[in-house]
Amino acid sequence: MAATATLPHGREVDSSHAARRVRINRLGLWLFLASDGALFALFAASRFYIAGTAISPHLNQLLGLGITSLLLLSSFTAYRAETAFTHGNTSHGRMMLLATVLMGLMFFGGVVYEWSIAEFSPSEAYGTAFFSMTGMHAFHVVTGVFFLLLMWARSGDGKFTGGTNAWPIAAAVIYWHFVDVVWVFFYPTLYLLK
Amino acid sequence: MSTLNSAAEQVAQRRGLMVFLALAVLTVIEYIVAVSLDSVPVLVALLAVAAGAKCWAITVYFMHVSKLWRGEEAH
């Protein structure tokens, strides 16, 4: 008898069909991330075109390092969440999802604070780059937090537990890692050059 | 209090911790290099290498990019 897996909406399918379905979904997600990544790459390229490598001397470097560390740590908790769900450990996974959401919100708060104390305007060359890049990235952080919260709310009954059943969690977490990858390039581009 | 279920989960979580520590070290190195170097071309090159390494680690270990061609049994 063929092994079965349960789709998120409750229908049972054989596991090879479920694995093929997840593989197609995974390819679709990565194609989306590639197109979204191209958008962020254009933002980064325009930063160098309009402002060179110059940065504002008024940037709060410690705040930049702090929110960067926070986003890295949130990627780690997101990884822990996905791993826990994949191995059938729903309670730990849900706790890690909440920790990731909390750190995502703190990152967003840090960006908002940085905007509020910025001593450069959006009309300056560097300001244009800074506000557009951090703004677009913060929008992705907010959508990522929304997806993670959605997964937390829907995972209480254990339906996302184990193997291919955990794909919805994995998809939200992969998106969150993508947001982190973008910041891996934006942080040195906006804060660390001279 | 939740705990880790299986040996396989423990191995995976330990690998995640090692990757996170490597990312944290690279971030600190980036910061130190940025505040101590004056040569912009050298700084740009070093920051690009560090960012590329961090991107590779996240893509391979956290995002499981190899599952795209190896299927769901990878990792």
Coordinates of C-alpha atoms in Angstrom, one line a residue:
Chain A
M1 CA 0.0 0.0 0.0
A2 CA 1.4 3.4 -1.0
A3 CA 2.3 5.9 1.8
T4 CA 0.0 8.9 2.0
A5 CA 0.4 12.6 2.9
T6 CA -2.3 15.1 3.9
L7 CA -2.6 18.3 1.9
P8 CA -3.2 21.5 3.9
H9 CA -6.9 21.5 3.0
G10 CA -7.3 18.0 4.3
R11 CA -7.2 15.8 1.2
E12 CA -5.0 12.7 1.3
V13 CA -2.7 11.9 -1.6
D14 CA 0.1 9.4 -2.1
S15 CA 3.5 10.7 -0.9
S16 CA 5.1 10.6 -4.3
H17 CA 2.4 12.9 -5.6
A18 CA 2.8 15.2 -2.6
A19 CA 6.6 15.3 -3.1
R20 CA 6.1 16.2 -6.8
R21 CA 3.6 18.9 -5.9
V22 CA 6.0 20.4 -3.3
R23 CA 8.8 20.4 -5.9
I24 CA 6.7 22.4 -8.3
N25 CA 5.7 24.8 -5.6
R26 CA 9.3 25.2 -4.6
L27 CA 10.4 26.0 -8.1
G28 CA 7.6 28.6 -8.4
L29 CA 8.7 30.2 -5.1
W30 CA 12.3 30.5 -6.3
L31 CA 11.3 32.0 -9.6
F32 CA 9.3 34.6 -7.7
L33 CA 12.3 35.3 -5.4
A34 CA 14.6 35.6 -8.5
S35 CA 12.3 38.3 -10.0
D36 CA 12.0 40.1 -6.6
G37 CA 15.8 39.8 -6.2
A38 CA 16.3 41.5 -9.6
L39 CA 14.2 44.5 -8.3
F40 CA 16.4 44.8 -5.2
A41 CA 19.5 44.5 -7.3
L42 CA 18.3 47.5 -9.4
F43 CA 17.8 49.5 -6.2
A44 CA 21.4 48.7 -5.1
A45 CA 22.7 49.6 -8.6
S46 CA 20.8 52.9 -8.6
R47 CA 22.3 53.7 -5.2
F48 CA 25.8 53.6 -6.7
Y49 CA 24.7 55.5 -9.8
I50 CA 23.1 58.5 -8.0
A51 CA 25.3 58.7 -4.9
G52 CA 28.6 56.8 -5.6
T53 CA 30.0 55.1 -2.5
A54 CA 29.3 58.0 -0.2
I55 CA 27.3 57.5 2.9
S56 CA 25.9 60.1 5.4
P57 CA 28.2 60.9 8.4
H58 CA 25.0 61.2 10.5
L59 CA 24.1 57.5 10.1
N60 CA 23.6 55.7 13.4
Q61 CA 26.2 52.9 12.9
L62 CA 25.4 51.0 16.1
L63 CA 21.7 51.0 15.3
G64 CA 22.5 49.6 11.8
L65 CA 24.7 46.9 13.3
G66 CA 22.0 46.1 15.9
I67 CA 19.1 45.7 13.5
T68 CA 21.4 43.7 11.2
S69 CA 22.2 41.3 14.0
L70 CA 18.6 41.1 14.9
L71 CA 17.6 40.0 11.4
L72 CA 20.4 37.4 11.3
L73 CA 19.1 36.0 14.6
S74 CA 15.6 35.9 13.2
S75 CA 16.8 33.8 10.3
F76 CA 18.2 31.4 12.8
T77 CA 15.0 31.1 14.7
A78 CA 13.1 30.7 11.4
Y79 CA 15.4 27.9 10.5
R80 CA 14.8 26.3 13.9
A81 CA 11.0 26.6 13.3
E82 CA 11.1 24.9 9.9
T83 CA 13.4 22.1 11.1
A84 CA 11.1 21.5 14.1
F85 CA 8.0 21.3 11.9
T86 CA 9.7 19.0 9.4
H87 CA 10.6 16.6 12.3
G88 CA 7.2 16.7 13.8
N89 CA 8.0 19.0 16.7
T90 CA 5.0 21.4 16.3
S91 CA 5.2 23.1 19.8
H92 CA 8.9 24.1 19.4
G93 CA 8.3 25.1 15.8
R94 CA 5.4 27.4 16.8
M95 CA 7.5 29.0 19.6
M96 CA 10.3 29.7 17.1
L97 CA 7.8 31.2 14.6
L98 CA 6.7 33.6 17.3
A99 CA 10.3 34.5 18.2
T100 CA 11.0 35.2 14.5
V101 CA 7.9 37.5 14.2
L102 CA 9.0 39.4 17.4
M103 CA 12.5 40.0 16.0
G104 CA 11.0 41.0 12.6
L105 CA 8.8 43.6 14.3
M106 CA 11.8 44.9 16.3
F107 CA 13.8 45.2 13.1
F108 CA 10.9 47.1 11.5
G109 CA 10.8 49.4 14.6
G110 CA 14.6 50.0 14.3
V111 CA 14.1 51.1 10.7
V112 CA 11.2 53.4 11.6
Y113 CA 13.4 54.9 14.4
E114 CA 16.3 55.4 12.0
W115 CA 13.9 57.2 9.6
S116 CA 12.7 59.4 12.4
I117 CA 16.2 60.6 13.5
A118 CA 17.8 60.7 10.0
E119 CA 19.6 64.0 9.5
F120 CA 19.5 63.8 5.7
S121 CA 16.4 64.3 3.5
P122 CA 15.0 62.1 0.7
S123 CA 15.8 64.9 -1.7
E124 CA 19.6 64.4 -1.3
A125 CA 21.3 61.7 -3.5
Y126 CA 22.2 59.5 -0.5
G127 CA 18.8 60.1 1.1
T128 CA 17.0 59.0 -2.0
A129 CA 18.9 55.7 -2.0
F130 CA 18.6 55.2 1.8
F131 CA 14.9 55.8 2.1
S132 CA 13.9 53.9 -1.1
M133 CA 16.1 50.9 -0.3
T134 CA 15.2 50.6 3.4
G135 CA 11.5 51.4 2.6
M136 CA 11.2 48.7 0.0
H137 CA 13.0 46.2 2.3
A138 CA 10.9 47.1 5.3
F139 CA 7.8 46.5 3.2
H140 CA 9.1 42.9 2.6
V141 CA 9.8 42.5 6.3
V142 CA 6.2 43.4 7.1
T143 CA 4.8 41.0 4.5
G144 CA 7.2 38.3 5.8
V145 CA 5.9 38.9 9.4
F146 CA 2.3 38.6 8.0
F147 CA 3.1 35.2 6.4
L148 CA 4.8 33.9 9.5
L149 CA 1.9 34.9 11.7
L150 CA -0.5 33.3 9.3
M151 CA 1.5 30.0 9.6
W152 CA 1.6 30.3 13.3
A153 CA -2.2 30.8 13.5
R154 CA -2.9 27.9 11.2
S155 CA -0.4 25.4 12.6
G156 CA -2.0 24.9 16.0
D157 CA -3.8 21.6 15.0
G158 CA -0.6 20.0 13.7
K159 CA -1.6 19.8 10.0
F160 CA 1.8 21.2 8.9
T161 CA 3.8 18.6 10.8
G162 CA 6.3 16.2 9.1
G163 CA 7.8 15.8 5.6
T164 CA 5.9 17.4 2.8
N165 CA 3.1 18.6 5.1
A166 CA 5.5 21.2 6.4
W167 CA 5.8 22.9 3.0
P168 CA 3.6 25.9 3.8
I169 CA 5.9 26.6 6.8
A170 CA 9.0 26.0 4.7
A171 CA 7.7 28.5 2.0
A172 CA 7.1 31.2 4.6
V173 CA 10.5 30.6 6.1
I174 CA 12.3 30.6 2.8
Y175 CA 10.7 34.0 2.0
W176 CA 12.0 35.2 5.4
H177 CA 15.5 34.1 4.6
F178 CA 15.3 35.9 1.3
V179 CA 14.4 39.1 3.1
D180 CA 17.6 38.5 5.2
V181 CA 19.7 37.8 2.1
V182 CA 18.6 41.2 0.7
W183 CA 19.7 42.9 3.9
V184 CA 23.0 41.0 3.8
F185 CA 23.8 43.2 0.7
F186 CA 21.9 46.3 1.7
Y187 CA 23.6 46.7 5.1
P188 CA 27.2 47.2 3.7
T189 CA 25.8 49.1 0.7
L190 CA 24.0 51.7 2.9
Y191 CA 26.0 51.7 6.1
L192 CA 29.6 50.5 5.7
L193 CA 31.0 52.3 2.6
K194 CA 32.9 55.6 2.5
Chain B
M1 CA 8.8 23.7 27.7
S2 CA 9.4 22.2 24.2
T3 CA 12.3 19.9 23.5
L4 CA 13.9 18.5 20.4
N5 CA 12.3 15.3 19.3
S6 CA 14.9 13.2 17.5
A7 CA 18.6 12.8 16.8
A8 CA 18.0 13.9 13.2
E9 CA 16.4 17.1 14.5
Q10 CA 19.2 17.7 16.9
V11 CA 21.8 17.3 14.1
A12 CA 19.9 19.8 11.9
Q13 CA 19.5 22.3 14.7
R14 CA 23.2 22.1 15.6
R15 CA 24.1 22.7 11.9
G16 CA 21.8 25.8 12.0
L17 CA 23.6 27.1 15.0
M18 CA 27.0 26.7 13.4
V19 CA 25.8 28.6 10.3
F20 CA 24.3 31.4 12.4
L21 CA 27.6 31.7 14.4
A22 CA 29.5 31.9 11.1
L23 CA 27.1 34.6 9.8
A24 CA 27.5 36.6 13.1
V25 CA 31.3 36.4 12.9
L26 CA 31.3 37.6 9.2
T27 CA 29.0 40.5 10.2
V28 CA 31.4 41.6 13.0
I29 CA 34.3 41.3 10.6
E30 CA 32.5 43.5 8.0
Y31 CA 31.9 46.2 10.7
I32 CA 35.5 46.1 11.9
V33 CA 36.9 46.3 8.4
A34 CA 34.6 49.2 7.5
V35 CA 35.7 51.3 10.5
S36 CA 39.4 50.5 10.1
L37 CA 40.0 50.7 6.4
D38 CA 40.3 53.9 4.4
S39 CA 40.9 52.5 0.9
V40 CA 37.4 52.5 -0.8
P41 CA 38.3 49.9 -3.5
V42 CA 39.7 47.5 -1.0
L43 CA 36.8 48.1 1.3
V44 CA 34.3 47.5 -1.5
A45 CA 36.1 44.3 -2.5
L46 CA 36.2 42.9 1.1
L47 CA 32.6 43.8 1.8
A48 CA 31.5 42.1 -1.4
V49 CA 33.3 38.9 -0.6
A50 CA 31.8 38.9 3.0
A51 CA 28.3 39.5 1.7
G52 CA 28.7 36.9 -1.0
A53 CA 29.9 34.3 1.6
K54 CA 26.9 35.2 3.9
C55 CA 24.5 34.9 0.9
W56 CA 25.9 31.5 0.0
A57 CA 25.6 30.2 3.5
I58 CA 22.0 31.3 3.9
T59 CA 21.0 30.1 0.5
V60 CA 22.6 26.7 0.9
Y61 CA 22.0 25.8 4.5
F62 CA 18.9 27.9 5.5
M63 CA 17.0 28.0 2.2
H64 CA 17.9 24.5 1.0
V65 CA 18.5 25.6 -2.6
S66 CA 19.8 22.1 -3.5
K67 CA 16.2 20.7 -3.1
L68 CA 15.4 22.4 -6.4
W69 CA 17.4 19.7 -8.2
R70 CA 17.8 17.0 -5.6
G71 CA 14.1 16.8 -4.6
E72 CA 12.6 16.7 -1.1
E73 CA 15.0 14.1 0.3
A74 CA 18.0 16.5 0.2
H75 CA 19.3 17.7 3.6

